[in-house]
Amino acid sequence: MPSITQELTKKKLVHPPAFLPENVMYETIMGSYAFGVSTDHSDRDIYGFCIPPKEDVFPHLAGEIQGFGKQRKRFDQFQKHHVMDGNAAGGKGLIYDLSIYSIVRYFELCMENNPNVIDSLFTPHDCVLHVTAVGNLVRDHRTKFLHKGCWPKFKGYAYSQLHKMRSKQPIGKRKELREEFGFDVKFAYHTVRLLLECEQILMHRDIDLRRDREHLKAIRRGEVSQEEIFLLASEKERDLEKLYHESKIPDGPDESQLKELLLNCLEQHYGNLDACIARVDANSIALKEITEIVDRVRNRI
């Protein structure tokens, strides 16, 4: 099944780099659809990743020396917002927001527990629009990206939403929300959603994006007051701070493990990588660590 990026490119509605449409590994619907709170008027937020040409990932294959001379621009991400496909949904039309990352950048953002990107690995199956064997491999190992670093990340995003709810001057549809409910219920529901997701990670090292959808729907309908949102955020911050220190999940990402996963993905796509990288076995790593320890001891004598 072709990806959304591929379909929109064929219709000349988007113009990504030439390699991209045929090399998308994963696409999923994000936003309100993924969280189970969508309306008929919701746009389609599409997140995913692709595998760029081999020379983008391993620039030395093109003769480039990192840090020397002119560095060619390598693919990082393709984003296009408000793409109107008038023929979609049986002629009713759909508006798409596309965010397709290089697999390397995607791994980096997931390792950082960036809320927007890490969520895309935990969308329900009915939100996955396009997935290859590589995409499934990453989804199968998605919990390995989660760690205690989620708390500062999610907290920052949540309080950014809370700040916007308090002070941002609304325009367009957001202005209508404030006029109807007295405050921006969309910012409110995102604040609560982010805090509750972080709680799931710290408790279970997993995310069910639709676990709290009835509560989130109530917030979007204006059934929870602004004062209740502020109180909930304050109480949840206190609870999550305590949970952060008590949680048994890893303090940070296991880079070696995730690097191996990344290399497995690239090898599935490119073929054998022996000419691209120098693989270091466990014995070599151990010997290097022992040598460094011996050198440090010698320097102290």
Short mmCIF file of C-alpha atoms in Angstrom, two decimals:
data_model
loop_
_atom_site.label_atom_id
_atom_site.label_comp_id
_atom_site.label_asym_id
_atom_site.label_seq_id
_atom_site.Cartn_x
_atom_site.Cartn_y
_atom_site.Cartn_z
CA MET A 1 0.00 0.00 0.00
CA PRO A 2 1.50 3.38 -0.97
CA SER A 3 2.30 5.91 1.70
CA ILE A 4 0.37 9.16 2.08
CA THR A 5 3.56 10.99 1.10
CA GLN A 6 3.73 8.93 -2.08
CA GLU A 7 0.07 9.59 -2.95
CA LEU A 8 0.33 13.34 -2.31
CA THR A 9 3.51 13.49 -4.38
CA LYS A 10 1.85 11.74 -7.33
CA LYS A 11 -0.98 14.28 -7.12
CA LYS A 12 1.66 17.06 -7.14
CA LEU A 13 0.33 18.38 -3.84
CA VAL A 14 3.74 18.09 -2.15
CA HIS A 15 7.26 18.16 -3.58
CA PRO A 16 9.63 16.24 -1.29
CA PRO A 17 13.19 15.20 -2.19
CA ALA A 18 13.13 12.74 -5.10
CA PHE A 19 14.27 9.75 -3.01
CA LEU A 20 11.63 10.17 -0.29
CA PRO A 21 8.27 8.87 -1.61
CA GLU A 22 9.62 5.39 -2.37
CA ASN A 23 11.60 5.13 0.86
CA VAL A 24 9.06 5.93 3.56
CA MET A 25 9.23 3.15 6.16
CA TYR A 26 6.47 4.26 8.50
CA GLU A 27 3.53 6.67 8.57
CA THR A 28 0.89 7.07 11.24
CA ILE A 29 -1.93 9.45 12.08
CA MET A 30 -1.16 11.57 15.10
CA GLY A 31 -3.07 14.29 16.92
CA SER A 32 -6.66 13.93 18.00
CA TYR A 33 -7.24 10.76 15.96
CA ALA A 34 -4.46 8.94 17.79
CA PHE A 35 -5.68 10.19 21.18
CA GLY A 36 -9.27 9.16 20.47
CA VAL A 37 -10.76 12.66 20.78
CA SER A 38 -11.11 13.65 17.12
CA THR A 39 -14.02 15.38 15.45
CA ASP A 40 -15.14 15.22 11.83
CA HIS A 41 -13.30 18.50 11.25
CA SER A 42 -9.93 17.35 12.57
CA ASP A 43 -6.94 17.64 10.23
CA ARG A 44 -4.77 14.61 9.56
CA ASP A 45 -1.40 14.99 11.31
CA ILE A 46 0.94 12.45 9.69
CA TYR A 47 4.24 11.53 11.33
CA GLY A 48 6.74 8.99 10.09
CA PHE A 49 10.27 8.24 9.01
CA CYS A 50 12.15 7.32 5.88
CA ILE A 51 15.58 5.97 5.04
CA PRO A 52 17.60 8.46 2.98
CA PRO A 53 20.36 7.55 0.50
CA LYS A 54 23.28 5.68 2.03
CA GLU A 55 25.66 8.61 1.54
CA ASP A 56 23.43 10.76 3.77
CA VAL A 57 23.81 8.33 6.65
CA PHE A 58 27.45 7.45 5.93
CA PRO A 59 28.87 10.61 4.27
CA HIS A 60 32.40 9.19 4.17
CA LEU A 61 31.18 6.93 1.35
CA ALA A 62 30.91 10.07 -0.77
CA GLY A 63 34.43 11.13 0.19
CA GLU A 64 33.35 13.65 2.82
CA ILE A 65 35.47 14.18 5.92
CA GLN A 66 33.44 15.40 8.85
CA GLY A 67 34.50 18.88 9.94
CA PHE A 68 36.68 19.47 6.87
CA GLY A 69 35.79 21.69 3.96
CA LYS A 70 32.34 22.22 2.57
CA GLN A 71 29.80 19.84 4.06
CA ARG A 72 26.95 18.90 1.74
CA LYS A 73 23.43 19.32 3.07
CA ARG A 74 22.01 16.01 4.23
CA PHE A 75 18.35 15.13 4.62
CA ASP A 76 16.96 15.64 8.11
CA GLN A 77 13.20 15.97 7.73
CA PHE A 78 10.43 16.94 5.34
CA GLN A 79 7.53 18.97 6.68
CA LYS A 80 4.53 20.39 4.87
CA HIS A 81 1.48 21.85 6.55
CA HIS A 82 -2.11 22.45 5.44
CA VAL A 83 -1.96 20.22 2.37
CA MET A 84 -5.49 20.07 0.96
CA ASP A 85 -6.44 16.91 -0.94
CA GLY A 86 -9.87 17.73 -2.30
CA ASN A 87 -10.44 14.20 -3.63
CA ALA A 88 -9.79 12.39 -0.34
CA ALA A 89 -12.51 10.94 1.90
CA GLY A 90 -14.84 10.24 -1.00
CA GLY A 91 -14.59 13.76 -2.35
CA LYS A 92 -15.15 15.50 0.97
CA GLY A 93 -11.49 16.44 1.11
CA LEU A 94 -8.86 16.17 3.83
CA ILE A 95 -6.18 18.53 5.10
CA TYR A 96 -2.82 16.93 5.89
CA ASP A 97 0.12 18.08 8.00
CA LEU A 98 3.18 15.98 7.10
CA SER A 99 6.28 15.41 9.22
CA ILE A 100 8.60 12.74 7.78
CA TYR A 101 12.01 12.36 9.43
CA SER A 102 15.23 10.67 8.45
CA ILE A 103 15.42 7.44 10.43
CA VAL A 104 18.56 8.73 12.19
CA ARG A 105 16.85 11.95 13.28
CA TYR A 106 13.75 9.99 14.26
CA PHE A 107 15.80 7.71 16.52
CA GLU A 108 17.48 10.74 18.10
CA LEU A 109 14.16 12.42 18.91
CA CYS A 110 12.69 9.18 20.26
CA MET A 111 15.79 8.67 22.42
CA GLU A 112 15.24 12.17 23.80
CA ASN A 113 11.62 11.21 24.56
CA ASN A 114 10.38 14.13 22.49
CA PRO A 115 6.61 13.89 23.15
CA ASN A 116 5.48 14.64 19.60
CA VAL A 117 7.74 12.00 18.08
CA ILE A 118 7.75 9.25 20.72
CA ASP A 119 3.94 9.22 20.64
CA SER A 120 4.07 8.28 16.95
CA LEU A 121 5.51 4.87 17.87
CA PHE A 122 2.63 4.16 20.26
CA THR A 123 -0.34 5.00 18.06
CA PRO A 124 -3.10 2.36 17.88
CA HIS A 125 -2.96 0.00 14.90
CA ASP A 126 -5.93 1.70 13.26
CA CYS A 127 -3.81 4.87 12.98
CA VAL A 128 -0.91 3.21 11.14
CA LEU A 129 -1.30 4.11 7.46
CA HIS A 130 1.89 2.67 6.00
CA VAL A 131 4.47 0.35 7.52
CA THR A 132 7.30 -1.77 6.11
CA ALA A 133 9.32 -4.53 7.75
CA VAL A 134 11.69 -1.83 9.03
CA GLY A 135 8.79 0.16 10.44
CA ASN A 136 7.46 -2.91 12.24
CA LEU A 137 10.91 -3.65 13.62
CA VAL A 138 11.09 -0.21 15.23
CA ARG A 139 7.53 -0.45 16.60
CA ASP A 140 8.27 -3.89 18.04
CA HIS A 141 11.13 -2.37 20.08
CA ARG A 142 9.46 0.95 20.90
CA THR A 143 9.50 0.60 24.69
CA LYS A 144 13.31 0.54 24.58
CA PHE A 145 13.26 4.27 23.81
CA LEU A 146 11.45 5.12 27.05
CA HIS A 147 13.33 6.25 30.15
CA LYS A 148 13.13 8.66 33.10
CA GLY A 149 14.22 11.55 30.91
CA CYS A 150 10.59 11.65 29.81
CA TRP A 151 9.68 13.70 32.90
CA PRO A 152 11.63 16.92 32.15
CA LYS A 153 10.66 16.64 28.46
CA PHE A 154 6.95 16.06 28.99
CA LYS A 155 6.82 18.55 31.85
CA GLY A 156 8.29 21.26 29.62
CA TYR A 157 5.79 20.57 26.84
CA ALA A 158 2.86 20.37 29.27
CA TYR A 159 3.67 23.69 30.91
CA SER A 160 4.17 25.31 27.52
CA GLN A 161 0.56 24.33 26.74
CA LEU A 162 -0.57 25.60 30.13
CA HIS A 163 1.18 28.93 29.53
CA LYS A 164 -0.50 29.28 26.13
CA MET A 165 -3.85 28.49 27.72
CA ARG A 166 -3.29 31.37 30.13
CA SER A 167 -1.78 34.03 27.93
CA LYS A 168 -1.72 33.40 24.18
CA GLN A 169 -3.90 35.73 22.15
CA PRO A 170 -6.23 33.39 20.25
CA ILE A 171 -6.97 33.68 16.54
CA GLY A 172 -9.24 31.75 14.19
CA LYS A 173 -10.70 28.57 15.61
CA ARG A 174 -8.77 29.02 18.86
CA LYS A 175 -10.52 32.38 19.35
CA GLU A 176 -13.85 30.63 18.93
CA LEU A 177 -12.89 28.10 21.62
CA ARG A 178 -12.06 30.84 24.11
CA GLU A 179 -15.27 32.69 23.33
CA GLU A 180 -17.33 29.53 23.78
CA PHE A 181 -15.69 28.10 26.92
CA GLY A 182 -13.89 31.06 28.48
CA PHE A 183 -10.48 29.44 27.91
CA ASP A 184 -8.74 27.38 25.24
CA VAL A 185 -9.88 23.82 25.96
CA LYS A 186 -7.49 22.40 23.35
CA PHE A 187 -4.43 23.70 25.21
CA ALA A 188 -6.04 22.40 28.43
CA TYR A 189 -6.53 18.87 27.13
CA HIS A 190 -2.96 18.72 25.79
CA THR A 191 -1.61 19.80 29.20
CA VAL A 192 -3.47 16.99 30.95
CA ARG A 193 -2.70 14.45 28.21
CA LEU A 194 1.05 15.05 28.42
CA LEU A 195 1.15 14.71 32.20
CA LEU A 196 -0.92 11.51 32.15
CA GLU A 197 1.24 10.01 29.38
CA CYS A 198 4.38 10.74 31.40
CA GLU A 199 2.78 8.99 34.35
CA GLN A 200 2.26 5.88 32.21
CA ILE A 201 5.90 5.87 31.13
CA LEU A 202 7.28 6.25 34.66
CA MET A 203 4.94 3.58 36.03
CA HIS A 204 4.80 1.04 33.20
CA ARG A 205 7.44 1.99 30.59
CA ASP A 206 4.65 1.96 28.03
CA ILE A 207 2.05 4.32 26.57
CA ASP A 208 -1.63 3.74 25.78
CA LEU A 209 -2.56 6.93 23.93
CA ARG A 210 -6.29 6.29 24.35
CA ARG A 211 -6.33 5.25 28.00
CA ASP A 212 -7.67 8.60 29.21
CA ARG A 213 -9.71 9.59 26.17
CA GLU A 214 -13.03 9.98 28.04
CA HIS A 215 -11.42 12.41 30.47
CA LEU A 216 -9.78 14.28 27.60
CA LYS A 217 -13.05 14.43 25.67
CA ALA A 218 -14.74 15.96 28.71
CA ILE A 219 -12.03 18.64 28.84
CA ARG A 220 -12.50 19.40 25.13
CA ARG A 221 -16.25 19.69 25.67
CA GLY A 222 -15.63 22.31 28.34
CA GLU A 223 -16.92 20.11 31.17
CA VAL A 224 -13.78 20.70 33.25
CA SER A 225 -13.17 24.24 34.44
CA GLN A 226 -9.98 26.21 33.95
CA GLU A 227 -9.45 26.24 37.72
CA GLU A 228 -9.73 22.45 37.81
CA ILE A 229 -7.12 22.18 35.06
CA PHE A 230 -4.68 24.38 37.02
CA LEU A 231 -5.29 22.33 40.17
CA LEU A 232 -4.87 19.01 38.36
CA ALA A 233 -1.61 20.18 36.76
CA SER A 234 -0.24 21.32 40.11
CA GLU A 235 -1.16 18.07 41.87
CA LYS A 236 0.10 15.93 39.01
CA GLU A 237 3.42 17.78 38.94
CA ARG A 238 3.93 16.95 42.63
CA ASP A 239 2.97 13.29 42.08
CA LEU A 240 5.19 12.91 39.03
CA GLU A 241 8.19 14.46 40.75
CA LYS A 242 7.87 11.79 43.44
CA LEU A 243 7.26 9.06 40.87
CA TYR A 244 10.31 10.19 38.89
CA HIS A 245 12.59 9.47 41.86
CA GLU A 246 10.87 6.17 42.69
CA SER A 247 10.48 4.80 39.16
CA LYS A 248 12.42 1.64 38.29
CA ILE A 249 12.68 2.35 34.57
CA PRO A 250 16.13 3.26 33.14
CA ASP A 251 17.55 6.70 33.89
CA GLY A 252 18.38 7.26 30.23
CA PRO A 253 18.45 5.53 26.85
CA ASP A 254 20.68 2.54 26.19
CA GLU A 255 22.52 4.04 23.24
CA SER A 256 24.41 0.87 22.31
CA GLN A 257 21.21 -1.16 22.21
CA LEU A 258 19.36 1.44 20.14
CA LYS A 259 22.34 1.89 17.83
CA GLU A 260 22.24 -1.84 17.14
CA LEU A 261 18.52 -1.56 16.36
CA LEU A 262 19.22 1.34 14.00
CA LEU A 263 21.97 -0.59 12.23
CA ASN A 264 19.65 -3.59 11.86
CA CYS A 265 17.08 -1.34 10.21
CA LEU A 266 19.66 0.14 7.85
CA GLU A 267 21.04 -3.29 7.01
CA GLN A 268 17.56 -4.53 6.10
CA HIS A 269 17.22 -1.61 3.71
CA TYR A 270 20.73 -1.20 2.27
CA GLY A 271 22.07 -4.72 2.61
CA ASN A 272 25.37 -5.60 4.27
CA LEU A 273 27.00 -2.66 6.08
CA ASP A 274 30.52 -4.07 6.55
CA ALA A 275 31.90 -1.52 4.06
CA CYS A 276 30.15 1.33 5.91
CA ILE A 277 30.99 0.79 9.57
CA ALA A 278 33.57 -0.81 11.80
CA ARG A 279 31.80 -3.25 14.11
CA VAL A 280 33.33 -3.51 17.57
CA ASP A 281 32.72 -6.71 19.52
CA ALA A 282 32.24 -6.96 23.29
CA ASN A 283 35.82 -8.20 23.88
CA SER A 284 37.30 -5.19 22.08
CA ILE A 285 35.16 -2.83 24.13
CA ALA A 286 36.17 -4.53 27.38
CA LEU A 287 39.87 -4.41 26.41
CA LYS A 288 39.60 -0.70 25.60
CA GLU A 289 37.97 0.02 28.98
CA ILE A 290 40.68 -1.94 30.83
CA THR A 291 43.41 -0.07 28.94
CA GLU A 292 41.85 3.28 29.87
CA ILE A 293 41.69 2.27 33.54
CA VAL A 294 45.35 1.15 33.53
CA ASP A 295 46.39 4.46 31.88
CA ARG A 296 44.53 6.47 34.53
CA VAL A 297 46.21 4.52 37.33
CA ARG A 298 49.65 5.04 35.77
CA ASN A 299 49.08 8.76 35.53
CA ARG A 300 48.38 8.93 39.26
CA ILE A 301 51.63 7.16 40.22
#
